[in-house]
PDB file of C-alpha atoms in Angstrom:
ATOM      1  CA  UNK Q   1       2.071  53.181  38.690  1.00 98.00           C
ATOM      2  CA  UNK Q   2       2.753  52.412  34.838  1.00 98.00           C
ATOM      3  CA  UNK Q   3       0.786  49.834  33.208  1.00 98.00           C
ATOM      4  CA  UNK Q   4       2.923  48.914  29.998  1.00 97.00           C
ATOM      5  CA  UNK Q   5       1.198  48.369  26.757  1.00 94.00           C
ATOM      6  CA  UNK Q   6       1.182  45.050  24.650  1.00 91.00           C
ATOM      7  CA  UNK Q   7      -0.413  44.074  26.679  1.00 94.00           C
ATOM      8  CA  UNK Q   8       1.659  40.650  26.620  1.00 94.00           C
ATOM      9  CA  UNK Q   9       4.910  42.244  26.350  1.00 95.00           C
ATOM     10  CA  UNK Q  10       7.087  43.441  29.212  1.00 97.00           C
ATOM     11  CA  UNK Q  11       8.809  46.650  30.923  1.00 97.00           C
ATOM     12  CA  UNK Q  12      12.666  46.035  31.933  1.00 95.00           C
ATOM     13  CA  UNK Q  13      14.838  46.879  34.874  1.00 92.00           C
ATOM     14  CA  UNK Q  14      17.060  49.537  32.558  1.00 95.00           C
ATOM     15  CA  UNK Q  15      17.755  53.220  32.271  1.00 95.00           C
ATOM     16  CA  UNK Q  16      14.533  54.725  31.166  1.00 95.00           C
ATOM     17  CA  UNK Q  17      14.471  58.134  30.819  1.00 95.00           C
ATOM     18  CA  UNK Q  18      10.537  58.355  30.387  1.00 94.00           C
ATOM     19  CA  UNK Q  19      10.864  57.270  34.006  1.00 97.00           C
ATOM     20  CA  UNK Q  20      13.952  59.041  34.936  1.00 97.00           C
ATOM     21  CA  UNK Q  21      11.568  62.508  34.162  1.00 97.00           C
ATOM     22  CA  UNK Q  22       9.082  61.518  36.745  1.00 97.00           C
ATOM     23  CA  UNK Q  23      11.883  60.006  39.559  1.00 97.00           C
ATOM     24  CA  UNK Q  24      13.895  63.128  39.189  1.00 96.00           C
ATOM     25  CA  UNK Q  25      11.193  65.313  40.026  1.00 95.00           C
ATOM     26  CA  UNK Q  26       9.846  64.008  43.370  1.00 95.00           C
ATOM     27  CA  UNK Q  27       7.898  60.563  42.169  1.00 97.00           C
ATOM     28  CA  UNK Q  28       8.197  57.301  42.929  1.00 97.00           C
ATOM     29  CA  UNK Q  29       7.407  54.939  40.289  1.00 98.00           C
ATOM     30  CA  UNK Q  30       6.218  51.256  40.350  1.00 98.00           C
ATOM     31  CA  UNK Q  31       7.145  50.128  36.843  1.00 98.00           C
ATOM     32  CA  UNK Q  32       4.331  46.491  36.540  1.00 98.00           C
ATOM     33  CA  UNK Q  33       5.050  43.434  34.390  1.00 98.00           C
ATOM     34  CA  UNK Q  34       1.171  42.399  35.658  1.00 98.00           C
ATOM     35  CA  UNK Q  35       0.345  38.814  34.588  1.00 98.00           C
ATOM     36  CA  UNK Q  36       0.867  38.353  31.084  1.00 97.00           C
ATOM     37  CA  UNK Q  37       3.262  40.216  30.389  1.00 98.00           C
ATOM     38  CA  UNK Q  38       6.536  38.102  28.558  1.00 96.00           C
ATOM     39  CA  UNK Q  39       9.648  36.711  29.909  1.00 96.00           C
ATOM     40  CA  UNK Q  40       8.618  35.220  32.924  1.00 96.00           C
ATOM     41  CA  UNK Q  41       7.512  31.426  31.073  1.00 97.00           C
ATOM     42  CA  UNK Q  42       4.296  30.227  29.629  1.00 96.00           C
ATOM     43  CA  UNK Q  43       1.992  30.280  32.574  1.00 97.00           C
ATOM     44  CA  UNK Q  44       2.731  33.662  33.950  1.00 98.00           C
ATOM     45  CA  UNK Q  45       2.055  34.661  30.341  1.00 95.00           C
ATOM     46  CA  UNK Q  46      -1.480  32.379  30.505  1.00 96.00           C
ATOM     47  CA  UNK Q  47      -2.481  34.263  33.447  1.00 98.00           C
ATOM     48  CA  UNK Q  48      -3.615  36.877  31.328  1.00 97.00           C
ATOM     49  CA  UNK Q  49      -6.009  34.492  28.709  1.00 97.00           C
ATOM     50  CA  UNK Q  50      -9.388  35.085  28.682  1.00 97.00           C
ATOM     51  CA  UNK Q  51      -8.899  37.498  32.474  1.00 98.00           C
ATOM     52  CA  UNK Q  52      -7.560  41.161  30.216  1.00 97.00           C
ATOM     53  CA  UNK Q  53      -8.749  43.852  32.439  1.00 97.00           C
ATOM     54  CA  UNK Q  54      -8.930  41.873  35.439  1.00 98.00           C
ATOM     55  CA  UNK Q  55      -5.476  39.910  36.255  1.00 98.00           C
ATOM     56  CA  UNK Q  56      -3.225  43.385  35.090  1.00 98.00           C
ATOM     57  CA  UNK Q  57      -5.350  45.472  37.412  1.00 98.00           C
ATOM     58  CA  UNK Q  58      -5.816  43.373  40.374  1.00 98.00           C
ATOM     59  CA  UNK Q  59      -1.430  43.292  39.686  1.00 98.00           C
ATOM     60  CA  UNK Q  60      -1.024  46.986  39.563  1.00 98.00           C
ATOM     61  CA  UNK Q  61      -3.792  47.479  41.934  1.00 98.00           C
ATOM     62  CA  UNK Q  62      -2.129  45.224  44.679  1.00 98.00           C
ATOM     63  CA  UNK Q  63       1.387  46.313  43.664  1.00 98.00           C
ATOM     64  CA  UNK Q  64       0.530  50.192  44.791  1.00 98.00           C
ATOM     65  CA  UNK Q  65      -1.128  49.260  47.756  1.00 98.00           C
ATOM     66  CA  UNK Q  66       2.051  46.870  48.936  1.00 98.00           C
ATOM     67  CA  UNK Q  67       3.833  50.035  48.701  1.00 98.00           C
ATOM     68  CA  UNK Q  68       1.557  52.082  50.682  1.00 98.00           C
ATOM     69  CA  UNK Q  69       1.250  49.485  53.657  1.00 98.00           C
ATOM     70  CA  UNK Q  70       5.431  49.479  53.659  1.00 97.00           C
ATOM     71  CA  UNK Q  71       4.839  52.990  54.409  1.00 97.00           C
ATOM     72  CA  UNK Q  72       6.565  54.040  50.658  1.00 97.00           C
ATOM     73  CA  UNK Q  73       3.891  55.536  49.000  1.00 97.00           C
ATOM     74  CA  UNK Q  74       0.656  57.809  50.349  1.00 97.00           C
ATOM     75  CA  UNK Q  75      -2.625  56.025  49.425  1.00 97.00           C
ATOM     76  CA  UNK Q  76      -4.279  59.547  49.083  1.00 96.00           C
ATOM     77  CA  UNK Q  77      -2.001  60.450  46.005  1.00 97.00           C
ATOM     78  CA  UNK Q  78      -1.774  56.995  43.958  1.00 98.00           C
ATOM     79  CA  UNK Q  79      -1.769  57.875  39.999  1.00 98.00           C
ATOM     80  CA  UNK Q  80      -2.011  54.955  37.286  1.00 98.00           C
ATOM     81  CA  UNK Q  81      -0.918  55.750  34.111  1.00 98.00           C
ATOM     82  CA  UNK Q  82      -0.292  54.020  30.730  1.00 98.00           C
ATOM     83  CA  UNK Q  83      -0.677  53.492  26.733  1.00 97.00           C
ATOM     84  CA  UNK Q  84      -2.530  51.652  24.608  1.00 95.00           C
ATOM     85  CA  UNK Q  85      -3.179  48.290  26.235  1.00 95.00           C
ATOM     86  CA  UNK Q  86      -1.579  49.705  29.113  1.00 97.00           C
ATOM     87  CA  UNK Q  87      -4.105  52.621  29.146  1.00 98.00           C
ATOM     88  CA  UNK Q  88      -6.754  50.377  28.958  1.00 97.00           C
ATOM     89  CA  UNK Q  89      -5.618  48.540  32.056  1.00 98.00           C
ATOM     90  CA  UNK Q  90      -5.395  52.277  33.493  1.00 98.00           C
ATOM     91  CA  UNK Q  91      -9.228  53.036  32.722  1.00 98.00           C
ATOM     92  CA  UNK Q  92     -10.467  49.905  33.979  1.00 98.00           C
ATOM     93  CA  UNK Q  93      -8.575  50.313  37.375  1.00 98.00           C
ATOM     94  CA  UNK Q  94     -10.054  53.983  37.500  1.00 98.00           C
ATOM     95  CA  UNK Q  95     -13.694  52.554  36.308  1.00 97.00           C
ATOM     96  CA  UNK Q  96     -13.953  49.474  38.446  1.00 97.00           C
ATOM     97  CA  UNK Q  97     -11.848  50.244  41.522  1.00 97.00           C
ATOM     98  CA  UNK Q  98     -10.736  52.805  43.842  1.00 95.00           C
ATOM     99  CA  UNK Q  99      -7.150  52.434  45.303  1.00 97.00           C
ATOM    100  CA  UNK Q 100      -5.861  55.462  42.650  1.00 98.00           C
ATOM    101  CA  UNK Q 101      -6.902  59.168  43.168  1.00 98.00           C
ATOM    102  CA  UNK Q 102      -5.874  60.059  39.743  1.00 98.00           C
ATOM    103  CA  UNK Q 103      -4.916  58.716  35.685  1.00 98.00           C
ATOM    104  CA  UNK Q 104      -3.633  59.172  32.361  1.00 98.00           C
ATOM    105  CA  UNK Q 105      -4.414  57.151  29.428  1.00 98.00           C
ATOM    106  CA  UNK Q 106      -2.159  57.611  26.117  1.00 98.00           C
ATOM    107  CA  UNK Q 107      -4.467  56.125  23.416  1.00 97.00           C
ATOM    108  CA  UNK Q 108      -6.432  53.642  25.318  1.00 96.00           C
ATOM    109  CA  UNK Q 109      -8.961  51.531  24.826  1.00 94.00           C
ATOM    110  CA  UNK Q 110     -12.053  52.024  26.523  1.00 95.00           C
ATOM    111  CA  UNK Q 111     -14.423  50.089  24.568  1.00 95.00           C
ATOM    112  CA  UNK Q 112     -13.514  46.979  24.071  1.00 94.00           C
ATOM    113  CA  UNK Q 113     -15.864  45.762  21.391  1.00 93.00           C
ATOM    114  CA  UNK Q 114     -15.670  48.696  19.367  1.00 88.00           C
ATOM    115  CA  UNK Q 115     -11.839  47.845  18.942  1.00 86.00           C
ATOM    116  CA  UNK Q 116     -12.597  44.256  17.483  1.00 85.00           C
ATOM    117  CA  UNK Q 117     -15.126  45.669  15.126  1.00 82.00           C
ATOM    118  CA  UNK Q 118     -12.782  49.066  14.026  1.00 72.00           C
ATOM    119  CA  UNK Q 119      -9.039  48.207  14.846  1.00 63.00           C
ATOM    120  CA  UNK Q 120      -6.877  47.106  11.741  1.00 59.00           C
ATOM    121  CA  UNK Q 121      -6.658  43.517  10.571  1.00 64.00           C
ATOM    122  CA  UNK Q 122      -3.257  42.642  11.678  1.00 59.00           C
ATOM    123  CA  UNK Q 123      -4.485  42.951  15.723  1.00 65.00           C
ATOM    124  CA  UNK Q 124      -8.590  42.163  14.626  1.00 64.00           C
ATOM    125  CA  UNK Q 125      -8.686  38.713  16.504  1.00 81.00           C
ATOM    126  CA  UNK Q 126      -6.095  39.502  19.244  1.00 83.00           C
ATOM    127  CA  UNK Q 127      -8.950  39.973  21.591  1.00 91.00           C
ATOM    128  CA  UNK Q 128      -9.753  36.208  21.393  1.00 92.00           C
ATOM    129  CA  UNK Q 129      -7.195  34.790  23.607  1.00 93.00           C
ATOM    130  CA  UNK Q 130      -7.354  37.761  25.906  1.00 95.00           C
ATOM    131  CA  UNK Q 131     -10.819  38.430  26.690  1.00 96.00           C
ATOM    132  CA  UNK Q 132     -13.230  36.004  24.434  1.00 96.00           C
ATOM    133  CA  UNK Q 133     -14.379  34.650  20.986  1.00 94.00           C
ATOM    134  CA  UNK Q 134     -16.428  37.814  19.334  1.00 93.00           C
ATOM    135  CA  UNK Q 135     -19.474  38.081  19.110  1.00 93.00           C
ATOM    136  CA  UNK Q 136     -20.202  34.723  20.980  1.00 96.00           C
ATOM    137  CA  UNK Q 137     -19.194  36.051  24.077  1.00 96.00           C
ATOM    138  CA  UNK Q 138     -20.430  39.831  23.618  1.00 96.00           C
ATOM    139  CA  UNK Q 139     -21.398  39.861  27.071  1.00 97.00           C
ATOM    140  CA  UNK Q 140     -17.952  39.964  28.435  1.00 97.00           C
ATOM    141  CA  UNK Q 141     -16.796  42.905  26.062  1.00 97.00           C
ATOM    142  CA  UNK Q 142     -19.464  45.029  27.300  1.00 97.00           C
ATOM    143  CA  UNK Q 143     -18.523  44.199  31.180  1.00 97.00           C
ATOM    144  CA  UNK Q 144     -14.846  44.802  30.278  1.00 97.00           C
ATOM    145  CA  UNK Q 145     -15.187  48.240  28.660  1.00 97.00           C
ATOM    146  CA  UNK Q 146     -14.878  51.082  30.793  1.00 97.00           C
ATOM    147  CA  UNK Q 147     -16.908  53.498  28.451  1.00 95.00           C
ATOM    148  CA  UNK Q 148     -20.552  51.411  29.707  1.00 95.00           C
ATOM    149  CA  UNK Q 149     -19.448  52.235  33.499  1.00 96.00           C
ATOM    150  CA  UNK Q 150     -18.302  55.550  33.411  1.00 93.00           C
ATOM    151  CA  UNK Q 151     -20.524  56.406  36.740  1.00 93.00           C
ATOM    152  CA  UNK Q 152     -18.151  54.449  38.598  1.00 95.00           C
ATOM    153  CA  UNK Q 153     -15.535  56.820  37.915  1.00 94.00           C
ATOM    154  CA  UNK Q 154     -14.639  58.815  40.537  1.00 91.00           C
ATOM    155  CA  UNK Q 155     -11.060  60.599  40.313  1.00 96.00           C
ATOM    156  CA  UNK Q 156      -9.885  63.070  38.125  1.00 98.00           C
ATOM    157  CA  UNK Q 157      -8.594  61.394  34.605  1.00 98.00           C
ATOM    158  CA  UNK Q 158      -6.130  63.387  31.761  1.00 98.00           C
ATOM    159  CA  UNK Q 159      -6.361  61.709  27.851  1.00 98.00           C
ATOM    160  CA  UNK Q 160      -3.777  61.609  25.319  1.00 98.00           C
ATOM    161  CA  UNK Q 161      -4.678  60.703  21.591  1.00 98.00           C
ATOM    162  CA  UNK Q 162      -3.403  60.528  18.298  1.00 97.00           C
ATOM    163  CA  UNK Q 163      -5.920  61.920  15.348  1.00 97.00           C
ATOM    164  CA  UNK Q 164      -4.488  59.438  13.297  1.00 95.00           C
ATOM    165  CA  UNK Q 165      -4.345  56.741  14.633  1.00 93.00           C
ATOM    166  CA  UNK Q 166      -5.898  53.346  13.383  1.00 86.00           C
ATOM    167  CA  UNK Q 167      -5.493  50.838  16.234  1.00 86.00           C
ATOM    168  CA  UNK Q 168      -7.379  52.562  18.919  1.00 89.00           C
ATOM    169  CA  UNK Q 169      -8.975  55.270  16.961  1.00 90.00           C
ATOM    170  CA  UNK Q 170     -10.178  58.837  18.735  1.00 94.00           C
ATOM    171  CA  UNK Q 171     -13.331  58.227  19.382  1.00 92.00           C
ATOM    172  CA  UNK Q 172     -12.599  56.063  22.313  1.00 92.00           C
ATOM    173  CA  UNK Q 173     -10.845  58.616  24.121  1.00 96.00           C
ATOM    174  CA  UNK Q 174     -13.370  61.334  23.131  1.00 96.00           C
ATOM    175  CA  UNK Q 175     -16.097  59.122  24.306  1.00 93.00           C
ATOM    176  CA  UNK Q 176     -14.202  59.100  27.371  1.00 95.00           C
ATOM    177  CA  UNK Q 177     -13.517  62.308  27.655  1.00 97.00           C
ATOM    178  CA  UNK Q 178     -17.444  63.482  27.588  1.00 96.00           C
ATOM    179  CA  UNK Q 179     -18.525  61.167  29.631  1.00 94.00           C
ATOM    180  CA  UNK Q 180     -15.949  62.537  32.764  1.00 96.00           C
ATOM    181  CA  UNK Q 181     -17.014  65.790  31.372  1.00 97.00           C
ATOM    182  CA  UNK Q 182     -20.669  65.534  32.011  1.00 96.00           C
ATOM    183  CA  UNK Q 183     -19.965  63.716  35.408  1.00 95.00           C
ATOM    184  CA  UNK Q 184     -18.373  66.774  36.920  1.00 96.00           C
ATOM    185  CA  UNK Q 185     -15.027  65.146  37.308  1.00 97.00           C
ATOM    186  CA  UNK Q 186     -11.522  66.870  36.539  1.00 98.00           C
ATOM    187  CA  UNK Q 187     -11.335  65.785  32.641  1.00 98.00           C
ATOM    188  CA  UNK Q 188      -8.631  66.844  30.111  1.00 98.00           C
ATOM    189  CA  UNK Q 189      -8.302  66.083  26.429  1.00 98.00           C
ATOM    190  CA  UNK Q 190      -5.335  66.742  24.021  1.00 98.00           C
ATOM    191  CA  UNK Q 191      -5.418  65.381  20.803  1.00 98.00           C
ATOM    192  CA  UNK Q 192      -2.540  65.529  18.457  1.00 98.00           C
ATOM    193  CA  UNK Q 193      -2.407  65.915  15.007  1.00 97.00           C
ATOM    194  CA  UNK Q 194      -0.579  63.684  12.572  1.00 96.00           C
ATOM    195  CA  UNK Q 195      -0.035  60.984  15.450  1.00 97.00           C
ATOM    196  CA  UNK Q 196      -0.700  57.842  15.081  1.00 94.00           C
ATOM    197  CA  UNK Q 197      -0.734  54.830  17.988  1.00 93.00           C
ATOM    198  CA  UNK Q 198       2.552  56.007  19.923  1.00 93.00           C
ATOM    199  CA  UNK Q 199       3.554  59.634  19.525  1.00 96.00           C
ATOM    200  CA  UNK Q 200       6.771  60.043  17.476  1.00 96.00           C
ATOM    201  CA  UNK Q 201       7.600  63.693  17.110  1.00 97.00           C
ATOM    202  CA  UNK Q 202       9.785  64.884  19.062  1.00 97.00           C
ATOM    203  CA  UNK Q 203       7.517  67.947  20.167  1.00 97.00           C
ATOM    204  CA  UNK Q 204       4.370  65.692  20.654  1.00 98.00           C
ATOM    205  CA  UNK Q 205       5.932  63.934  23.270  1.00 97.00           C
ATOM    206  CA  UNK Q 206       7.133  66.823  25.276  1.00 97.00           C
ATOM    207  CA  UNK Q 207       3.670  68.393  25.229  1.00 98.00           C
ATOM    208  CA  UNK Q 208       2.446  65.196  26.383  1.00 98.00           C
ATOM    209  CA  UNK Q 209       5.151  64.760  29.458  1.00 97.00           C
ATOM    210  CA  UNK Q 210       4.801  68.664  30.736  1.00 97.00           C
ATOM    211  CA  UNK Q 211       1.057  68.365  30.295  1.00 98.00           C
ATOM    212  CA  UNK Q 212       0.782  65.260  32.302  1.00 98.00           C
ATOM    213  CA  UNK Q 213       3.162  66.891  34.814  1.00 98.00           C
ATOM    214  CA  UNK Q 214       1.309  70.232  34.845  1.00 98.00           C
ATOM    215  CA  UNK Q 215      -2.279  67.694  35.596  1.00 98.00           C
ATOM    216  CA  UNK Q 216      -0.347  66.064  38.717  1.00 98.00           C
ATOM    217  CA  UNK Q 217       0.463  69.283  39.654  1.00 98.00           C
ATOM    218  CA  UNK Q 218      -3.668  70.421  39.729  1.00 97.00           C
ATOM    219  CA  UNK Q 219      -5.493  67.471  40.887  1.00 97.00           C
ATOM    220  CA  UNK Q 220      -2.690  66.397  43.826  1.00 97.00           C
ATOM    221  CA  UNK Q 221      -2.259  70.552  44.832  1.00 96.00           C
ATOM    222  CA  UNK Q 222       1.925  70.853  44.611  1.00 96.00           C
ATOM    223  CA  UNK Q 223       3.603  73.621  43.073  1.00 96.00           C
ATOM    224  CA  UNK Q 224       5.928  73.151  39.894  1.00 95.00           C
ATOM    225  CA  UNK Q 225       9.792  74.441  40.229  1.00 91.00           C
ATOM    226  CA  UNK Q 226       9.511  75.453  36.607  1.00 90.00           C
ATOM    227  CA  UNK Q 227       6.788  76.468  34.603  1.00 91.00           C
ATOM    228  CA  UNK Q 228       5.158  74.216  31.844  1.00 94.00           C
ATOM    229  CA  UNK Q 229       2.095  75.620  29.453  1.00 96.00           C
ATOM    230  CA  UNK Q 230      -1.065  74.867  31.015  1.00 96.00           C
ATOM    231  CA  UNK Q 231      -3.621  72.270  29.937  1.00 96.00           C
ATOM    232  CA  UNK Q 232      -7.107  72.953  30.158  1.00 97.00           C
ATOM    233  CA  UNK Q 233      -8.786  70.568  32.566  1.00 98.00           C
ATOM    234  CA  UNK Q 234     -12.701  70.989  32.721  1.00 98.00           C
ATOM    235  CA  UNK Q 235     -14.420  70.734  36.173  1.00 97.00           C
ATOM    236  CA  UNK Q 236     -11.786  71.892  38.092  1.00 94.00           C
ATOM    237  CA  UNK Q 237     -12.731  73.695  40.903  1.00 79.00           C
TER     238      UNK Q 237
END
């Protein structure tokens, strides 16, 4: 499943090669526009005010398991991935439910209050309309941020993050990262110099693609038909 960032923007029915990678090696892929996301009039757009990191996973949550009860996909190997907003929406599906056995977060957010007080000014009150007024209603930034729940996580989880970026700086996936760690869960980390929020070069991004091949490839036990450099992945047995 891919949760697309914005988080009120929108994925389209067009060639994608970012999907065409996964397709053309044995994956299916359900591409979400979860509520909120643009183009489909104002109140499918509304459905996301004041509900981020409930309405988009409940959507991608429900869209997966449709799949599996039409006999299309196999509950026991359900992966989320996503960036940004979209890897937000991936942590909190990992954090708060169970339907996927696996995920991979480029750059996302898992805390949500720390973004309002350290992202940059031009998204700094964003979080209003899609969560709550800060820091009147503190209490629902705590309950929406994955990083205060991290004993409900239960599947293995891979991190992608930019060392420069400014929007959703490192620390959130590092926190992350340690806090899989010292559960015992499969955990991997790459960080990526000179990247900011959305890896450009041209290199970055097919470390990033392999890598998260090479983790489906561990956690979900299938062999690859060619070889990809390895990514370190603590706790696996």
């Amino acid at each position: 499943v891919i949760s697309h960032g914005g988080p009120t923007s929108a994925t389209h029915a067009v060639l994608n090669l970012n999907i065409q990678f996964w397709t053309s090696r044995g994956f299916g892929v359900l591409d979400v526009n979860y509520g909120g996301s643009t183009g489909y009039g104002r109140a499918y757009r509304e459905r996301l005010k004041g509900q981020w990191g409930v309405v988009d996973v409940d959507d991608c949550i429900n869209g997966a398991l449709y799949l599996v009860r039409q006999g299309r996909a196999d509950g026991n190997r359900l992966a989320i991935r996503g960036g940004s907003a979209g890897g937000y929406t991936t942590l909190c599906a990992l954090t708060f439910r169970d339907a996927f056995k696996a995920g991979v977060s480029y750059y996302g957010i898992s805390d949500t209050e720390a973004m309002v007080r350290e992202t940059h000014k031009f998204e700094s009150h964003y979080l209003d309309s899609l969560i709550a007024p800060y820091p009147e209603r503190r209490d629902l930034y705590i309950e929406r941020s994955p990083i205060h729940f991290t004993d409900r996580l239960s599947c293995p989880l891979l991190l992608f993050q930019g060392l420069e970026d400014e929007i959703v700086p490192p620390n959130q996936s590092e926190r992350m990262y340690e806090a899989a760690r010292r559960k015992g869960l499969p955990v991997a980390y790459l960080a990526f110099e000179g990247e900011q929020h959305g890896f450009r070069r041209a290199e970055t991004i097919k470390r990033a693609v392999e890598a998260e091949l090479y983790f489906y490839s561990k956690v979900f036990r299938f062999d690859l038909s060619d070889p990809v450099a390895p990514v370190p992945i603590a706790n696996l047995e």
